[in-house]
Amino acid sequence: MERDLKKIVSQMTLEEKAGMCSGLDFWHLKSVKRLGIPEVMVSDGPHGLRKQDDKGDHLGMNDSIKAVCFPPAALSACSFDRELMESMGETIGKEAQANDVSVILGPAVNIKRSPLCGRNFEYYSEDPYLAGEIAAAFINGVQSQHIGTSIKHFAANNQEYHRMSNSSEADERTLREIYFPAFETAVKKAQPYTFMCSYNQINGTFASENKWLLTDVLRKDWGFEGYVMSDWGAVNDRVKGLESGLELEMPGSNGTNDALIVEAVKNRTLKEEVLDQAVERILNIIYKYADHRAPQKFTMEKDHEEARRIAEESMVLLKNDDQILPLNTSEKVAFVGGFAKKPRFQGGGSSHINCFKVTNALESVPADAQVTYAEGFPADKDLYDETFATEAVQAAKGADKVVIFAGLPDSFESEGYDRSHMKLPECQNRLIAEILEVQPNTVIVLHNGSPVEMPWINDVKGILEAYLGGQAGGAAVANILYGIVNPSGKLAETVPVKLADNPSYLSFGGGDKVEYREGVFVGYRYYDTKQMEVAYPFGYGLSYTTFAYSNLQISNTNPTEKDTVTVSVDVTNTGSVAGKEVVQLYVKDMTASAIRPEKELKGFEKVQLVPGETKTVTMELDKRSFAWYNTELHDWYAASGKYEILIGASSRDIRLSETIELSSSQVIPMHIHMNTTLGELLRHPKTKETAKELTSKYLSAMNGGSETTSSESAAEAITEEMVEAMTDSMPLRSLCSFGGFSRTEIQEIIDKLQKLC
């Protein structure tokens, strides 16, 4: 149905228009019945429906409807599977249609700057390329059902401490390369119906009133077409926010800010066209939903099975010494730990789902499995109980193998606050150590929304990173442990050995300003460049089979920045069971045009193979795959020169590589002045010849009129390497002292060279 939105807006009173720019309550947008504008509802969340009909706070003090909790982002991103994420989005979209919810408040794509962020379980990755690809797939799935998404939290919201007021201090290159791309990819590949701005300030300006962020970058640079809503209570200055590109305030302010909008229009400090445009954008999204009401049939049981499938595709096998896994039903196995019976499968806060059922691992093992259970430690607190511990040690001693279900209680990580450390509860580490004394065949299953330190990493034989698995996560764990499912997840974040290794360690958390001093060196970009030992690298994950890589083919090894380069590689299942491998493509910049990470992920594909089968995986690279953000150009810049194409099974397991040479027509503008060096001029094609002449005169003057040193002692004192280095760093102003030039002559040379550039 085509609607004339401008006509509808023209028929609204000023008060009605201002009112459309804030929520009716915590979950509903306002209606204007006389004009046929319906009341619509928005709802959390990124991994399942958290619909509340009653008014209340957004953290869920009131009960929400029974729904299906799918695996949170910390786990689902480890699938590295776009099709799977699109399917998950489609399923959630159908549930939203059935429950009359117009917009899902998700996905959340903030970068995992530190393992301490209390909300990391809701975020996809430390890598912006992976986060963007996964988010775009999820959004396309949800919106295929005419349900909107609200990608969040835009932008640089990477901690919970003082999140409503602190300022994230980051330079533009860091923002453009690390903290923006997931949002940008989502816009360009999926066009989310709405954006949610974050609470925090960015370089001293609140995201909710940051015109550069909400208009210049989001709309003008990327082409976003929907409306921007505030995070709940993120508005600082409502009129300034409206002018900057914040259309909808949620949840509203009991009319206070609506009145300020009306007053600003009346006293002409706010143009009414700005308000009209905001209302039109909001109405456009309201009708995108209202005009396509098509409740889909769904059963929660079927969606529960879909949640299990997603969890199975995403869990990461970190260690499998002596092929301790998969377990055999003939083996006597002891399950230890409260999480085996009561799994922690979601995080605390606004995304918390009221699940209609939850499956645990203990009750999901094959019917003929020989499993005994001892609680050992509780799932909800750090409490060491001698009786429970003794019982667990005895059970482990009498078994062939023991599986310890460890992890973080709800109180250890949640929205609203950050973790203070990366440790598991002490009671768990203590019991693990005691069990290892009597049972070497030990497997750890981790239930956590963010990495943990593993003091026992070298002593256990198996580790399964289950993260937070959603309501069917227990069944997924059991199926992987017993080999019914072959694990295929890969880590979407690096697991550091200890917290202090993290690049943001010295600047994360406290204060009114949070300085992003590590710049673009986040996650593996830091660890790999620094060649630092990690517990497990980004992109890592084992399988019950093995894979061989061969036949790397690159379509064009001498591309220009306008070309698309196709990269293909053959992958063979060299083991004895069917499995899936995630092939990862990294690019290494060898041009030295800027300080850059050692490698960056620029492509990935998941491929399924039966034993002995070979498939060709194909990925494409464009200019952006090679580029870094140049603040002088205000654009992405791919320098001419060599780049290495790396194909790997993780960021630290590169199997194949080939070098290409890029020819770029882009030129960084050169501003020549008295402190421009001879080296800089020698490296620029348009100033190179003049620089050679100046260098010749400078060297001649340095050597008393000769271009070479005249004695053996002089040669020892002034080596060729020293002369080369000094020349490279010699500012033009120094030619007054070392080249016999006057300052006027140097300025004339500068003027001449500047015209060439």
mmCIF file of N, CA, C and O in Angstrom, residues 128-175:
data_model
loop_
_atom_site.group_PDB
_atom_site.id
_atom_site.type_symbol
_atom_site.label_atom_id
_atom_site.label_comp_id
_atom_site.label_asym_id
_atom_site.label_seq_id
_atom_site.Cartn_x
_atom_site.Cartn_y
_atom_site.Cartn_z
ATOM 1 N N PRO A 128 35.652 -6.320 13.533
ATOM 2 C CA PRO A 128 34.547 -5.591 12.902
ATOM 3 C C PRO A 128 34.017 -6.232 11.628
ATOM 4 O O PRO A 128 32.826 -6.106 11.323
ATOM 5 N N TYR A 129 34.868 -6.931 10.873
ATOM 6 C CA TYR A 129 34.394 -7.579 9.643
ATOM 7 C C TYR A 129 33.434 -8.712 9.982
ATOM 8 O O TYR A 129 32.330 -8.804 9.427
ATOM 9 N N LEU A 130 33.833 -9.576 10.910
ATOM 10 C CA LEU A 130 32.979 -10.692 11.313
ATOM 11 C C LEU A 130 31.669 -10.175 11.903
ATOM 12 O O LEU A 130 30.580 -10.653 11.546
ATOM 13 N N ALA A 131 31.752 -9.195 12.807
ATOM 14 C CA ALA A 131 30.546 -8.660 13.446
ATOM 15 C C ALA A 131 29.580 -8.100 12.412
ATOM 16 O O ALA A 131 28.363 -8.308 12.493
ATOM 17 N N GLY A 132 30.109 -7.400 11.417
ATOM 18 C CA GLY A 132 29.261 -6.808 10.383
ATOM 19 C C GLY A 132 28.586 -7.843 9.510
ATOM 20 O O GLY A 132 27.393 -7.733 9.185
ATOM 21 N N GLU A 133 29.332 -8.861 9.105
ATOM 22 C CA GLU A 133 28.767 -9.900 8.241
ATOM 23 C C GLU A 133 27.673 -10.689 8.962
ATOM 24 O O GLU A 133 26.617 -10.988 8.391
ATOM 25 N N ILE A 134 27.933 -11.037 10.227
ATOM 26 C CA ILE A 134 26.956 -11.797 11.013
ATOM 27 C C ILE A 134 25.712 -10.948 11.270
ATOM 28 O O ILE A 134 24.575 -11.418 11.153
ATOM 29 N N ALA A 135 25.924 -9.666 11.606
ATOM 30 C CA ALA A 135 24.796 -8.767 11.878
ATOM 31 C C ALA A 135 23.923 -8.584 10.641
ATOM 32 O O ALA A 135 22.689 -8.636 10.723
ATOM 33 N N ALA A 136 24.546 -8.358 9.486
ATOM 34 C CA ALA A 136 23.783 -8.147 8.248
ATOM 35 C C ALA A 136 22.925 -9.371 7.926
ATOM 36 O O ALA A 136 21.759 -9.241 7.518
ATOM 37 N N ALA A 137 23.486 -10.562 8.131
ATOM 38 C CA ALA A 137 22.731 -11.792 7.869
ATOM 39 C C ALA A 137 21.531 -11.901 8.803
ATOM 40 O O ALA A 137 20.405 -12.212 8.374
ATOM 41 N N PHE A 138 21.737 -11.632 10.076
ATOM 42 C CA PHE A 138 20.654 -11.697 11.070
ATOM 43 C C PHE A 138 19.553 -10.691 10.730
ATOM 44 O O PHE A 138 18.360 -11.006 10.747
ATOM 45 N N ILE A 139 19.960 -9.453 10.407
ATOM 46 C CA ILE A 139 18.999 -8.392 10.075
ATOM 47 C C ILE A 139 18.180 -8.771 8.847
ATOM 48 O O ILE A 139 16.950 -8.619 8.833
ATOM 49 N N ASN A 140 18.842 -9.277 7.818
ATOM 50 C CA ASN A 140 18.119 -9.697 6.612
ATOM 51 C C ASN A 140 17.092 -10.782 6.936
ATOM 52 O O ASN A 140 15.998 -10.800 6.371
ATOM 53 N N GLY A 141 17.432 -11.665 7.858
ATOM 54 C CA GLY A 141 16.492 -12.714 8.266
ATOM 55 C C GLY A 141 15.277 -12.148 8.974
ATOM 56 O O GLY A 141 14.132 -12.469 8.624
ATOM 57 N N VAL A 142 15.495 -11.307 9.965
ATOM 58 C CA VAL A 142 14.382 -10.703 10.715
ATOM 59 C C VAL A 142 13.497 -9.891 9.776
ATOM 60 O O VAL A 142 12.263 -10.035 9.761
ATOM 61 N N GLN A 143 14.115 -9.037 8.967
ATOM 62 C CA GLN A 143 13.352 -8.092 8.150
ATOM 63 C C GLN A 143 12.679 -8.745 6.942
ATOM 64 O O GLN A 143 11.806 -8.145 6.324
ATOM 65 N N SER A 144 13.054 -9.999 6.651
ATOM 66 C CA SER A 144 12.329 -10.744 5.607
ATOM 67 C C SER A 144 10.887 -10.980 6.037
ATOM 68 O O SER A 144 10.020 -11.254 5.213
ATOM 69 N N GLN A 145 10.624 -10.864 7.342
ATOM 70 C CA GLN A 145 9.280 -11.044 7.894
ATOM 71 C C GLN A 145 8.563 -9.708 8.131
ATOM 72 O O GLN A 145 7.564 -9.650 8.839
ATOM 73 N N HIS A 146 9.132 -8.611 7.555
ATOM 74 C CA HIS A 146 8.579 -7.257 7.732
ATOM 75 C C HIS A 146 8.573 -6.829 9.197
ATOM 76 O O HIS A 146 7.728 -6.049 9.629
ATOM 77 N N ILE A 147 9.543 -7.341 9.929
ATOM 78 C CA ILE A 147 9.785 -6.917 11.307
ATOM 79 C C ILE A 147 11.074 -6.114 11.295
ATOM 80 O O ILE A 147 12.075 -6.546 10.708
ATOM 81 N N GLY A 148 11.065 -4.973 11.942
ATOM 82 C CA GLY A 148 12.261 -4.136 11.955
ATOM 83 C C GLY A 148 13.296 -4.625 12.947
ATOM 84 O O GLY A 148 13.001 -5.375 13.882
ATOM 85 N N THR A 149 14.534 -4.206 12.734
ATOM 86 C CA THR A 149 15.591 -4.406 13.719
ATOM 87 C C THR A 149 16.075 -3.036 14.173
ATOM 88 O O THR A 149 15.858 -2.036 13.497
ATOM 89 N N SER A 150 16.720 -3.015 15.324
ATOM 90 C CA SER A 150 17.330 -1.772 15.804
ATOM 91 C C SER A 150 18.761 -2.104 16.200
ATOM 92 O O SER A 150 19.027 -2.530 17.329
ATOM 93 N N ILE A 151 19.672 -1.956 15.253
ATOM 94 C CA ILE A 151 21.073 -2.296 15.509
ATOM 95 C C ILE A 151 21.625 -1.338 16.560
ATOM 96 O O ILE A 151 21.324 -0.144 16.544
ATOM 97 N N LYS A 152 22.405 -1.862 17.493
ATOM 98 C CA LYS A 152 22.819 -1.069 18.650
ATOM 99 C C LYS A 152 24.217 -1.474 19.109
ATOM 100 O O LYS A 152 24.717 -2.519 18.682
ATOM 101 N N HIS A 153 24.856 -0.673 19.922
ATOM 102 C CA HIS A 153 24.527 0.666 20.443
ATOM 103 C C HIS A 153 25.511 1.615 19.769
ATOM 104 O O HIS A 153 26.711 1.488 19.988
ATOM 105 N N PHE A 154 25.033 2.516 18.944
ATOM 106 C CA PHE A 154 25.845 3.340 18.051
ATOM 107 C C PHE A 154 26.264 4.610 18.774
ATOM 108 O O PHE A 154 25.443 5.489 18.982
ATOM 109 N N ALA A 155 27.530 4.734 19.173
ATOM 110 C CA ALA A 155 28.686 3.881 18.886
ATOM 111 C C ALA A 155 29.696 4.005 20.033
ATOM 112 O O ALA A 155 29.540 4.839 20.918
ATOM 113 N N ALA A 156 30.755 3.174 19.947
ATOM 114 C CA ALA A 156 31.851 3.182 20.933
ATOM 115 C C ALA A 156 31.345 3.000 22.353
ATOM 116 O O ALA A 156 31.827 3.619 23.292
ATOM 117 N N ASN A 157 30.347 2.119 22.507
ATOM 118 C CA ASN A 157 29.831 1.741 23.826
ATOM 119 C C ASN A 157 30.467 0.391 24.166
ATOM 120 O O ASN A 157 29.945 -0.644 23.800
ATOM 121 N N ASN A 158 31.600 0.438 24.839
ATOM 122 C CA ASN A 158 32.378 -0.792 25.047
ATOM 123 C C ASN A 158 32.608 -1.134 26.507
ATOM 124 O O ASN A 158 33.462 -1.953 26.832
ATOM 125 N N GLN A 159 31.853 -0.480 27.374
ATOM 126 C CA GLN A 159 31.905 -0.809 28.792
ATOM 127 C C GLN A 159 30.573 -0.426 29.411
ATOM 128 O O GLN A 159 29.798 0.345 28.845
ATOM 129 N N GLU A 160 30.307 -0.966 30.597
ATOM 130 C CA GLU A 160 29.077 -0.646 31.319
ATOM 131 C C GLU A 160 29.305 0.439 32.376
ATOM 132 O O GLU A 160 28.389 1.192 32.691
ATOM 133 N N TYR A 161 30.523 0.537 32.903
ATOM 134 C CA TYR A 161 30.823 1.525 33.937
ATOM 135 C C TYR A 161 30.543 2.941 33.429
ATOM 136 O O TYR A 161 31.080 3.360 32.415
ATOM 137 N N HIS A 162 29.671 3.659 34.140
ATOM 138 C CA HIS A 162 29.308 5.038 33.782
ATOM 139 C C HIS A 162 28.903 5.160 32.308
ATOM 140 O O HIS A 162 29.173 6.182 31.669
ATOM 141 N N ARG A 163 28.249 4.138 31.788
ATOM 142 C CA ARG A 163 27.938 4.119 30.350
ATOM 143 C C ARG A 163 26.980 5.237 29.943
ATOM 144 O O ARG A 163 26.913 5.600 28.778
ATOM 145 N N MET A 164 26.220 5.780 30.892
ATOM 146 C CA MET A 164 25.236 6.804 30.541
ATOM 147 C C MET A 164 25.835 8.202 30.445
ATOM 148 O O MET A 164 25.167 9.140 30.014
ATOM 149 N N SER A 165 27.101 8.335 30.854
ATOM 150 C CA SER A 165 27.675 9.687 30.866
ATOM 151 C C SER A 165 29.121 9.774 30.391
ATOM 152 O O SER A 165 29.569 10.848 29.989
ATOM 153 N N ASN A 166 29.870 8.677 30.448
ATOM 154 C CA ASN A 166 31.297 8.814 30.138
ATOM 155 C C ASN A 166 31.534 9.081 28.651
ATOM 156 O O ASN A 166 30.657 8.887 27.815
ATOM 157 N N SER A 167 32.742 9.548 28.346
ATOM 158 C CA SER A 167 33.102 9.876 26.972
ATOM 159 C C SER A 167 34.150 8.906 26.460
ATOM 160 O O SER A 167 35.200 8.725 27.076
ATOM 161 N N SER A 168 33.843 8.265 25.334
ATOM 162 C CA SER A 168 34.810 7.392 24.669
ATOM 163 C C SER A 168 35.700 8.267 23.793
ATOM 164 O O SER A 168 35.222 8.870 22.830
ATOM 165 N N GLU A 169 36.969 8.337 24.153
ATOM 166 C CA GLU A 169 37.914 9.221 23.464
ATOM 167 C C GLU A 169 38.730 8.386 22.469
ATOM 168 O O GLU A 169 39.620 7.634 22.853
ATOM 169 N N ALA A 170 38.366 8.522 21.197
ATOM 170 C CA ALA A 170 39.041 7.731 20.161
ATOM 171 C C ALA A 170 39.227 8.579 18.914
ATOM 172 O O ALA A 170 38.366 9.397 18.570
ATOM 173 N N ASP A 171 40.353 8.399 18.226
ATOM 174 C CA ASP A 171 40.586 9.164 17.002
ATOM 175 C C ASP A 171 39.725 8.611 15.873
ATOM 176 O O ASP A 171 39.203 7.500 15.946
ATOM 177 N N GLU A 172 39.577 9.417 14.806
ATOM 178 C CA GLU A 172 38.653 9.042 13.743
ATOM 179 C C GLU A 172 39.074 7.764 13.032
ATOM 180 O O GLU A 172 38.226 6.939 12.674
ATOM 181 N N ARG A 173 40.363 7.565 12.829
ATOM 182 C CA ARG A 173 40.791 6.340 12.151
ATOM 183 C C ARG A 173 40.373 5.105 12.957
ATOM 184 O O ARG A 173 39.875 4.122 12.404
ATOM 185 N N THR A 174 40.551 5.160 14.274
ATOM 186 C CA THR A 174 40.164 4.040 15.135
ATOM 187 C C THR A 174 38.664 3.790 15.060
ATOM 188 O O THR A 174 38.216 2.643 14.946
ATOM 189 N N LEU A 175 37.876 4.851 15.120
ATOM 190 C CA LEU A 175 36.422 4.703 15.027
ATOM 191 C C LEU A 175 36.024 4.101 13.687
ATOM 192 O O LEU A 175 35.231 3.158 13.615
#
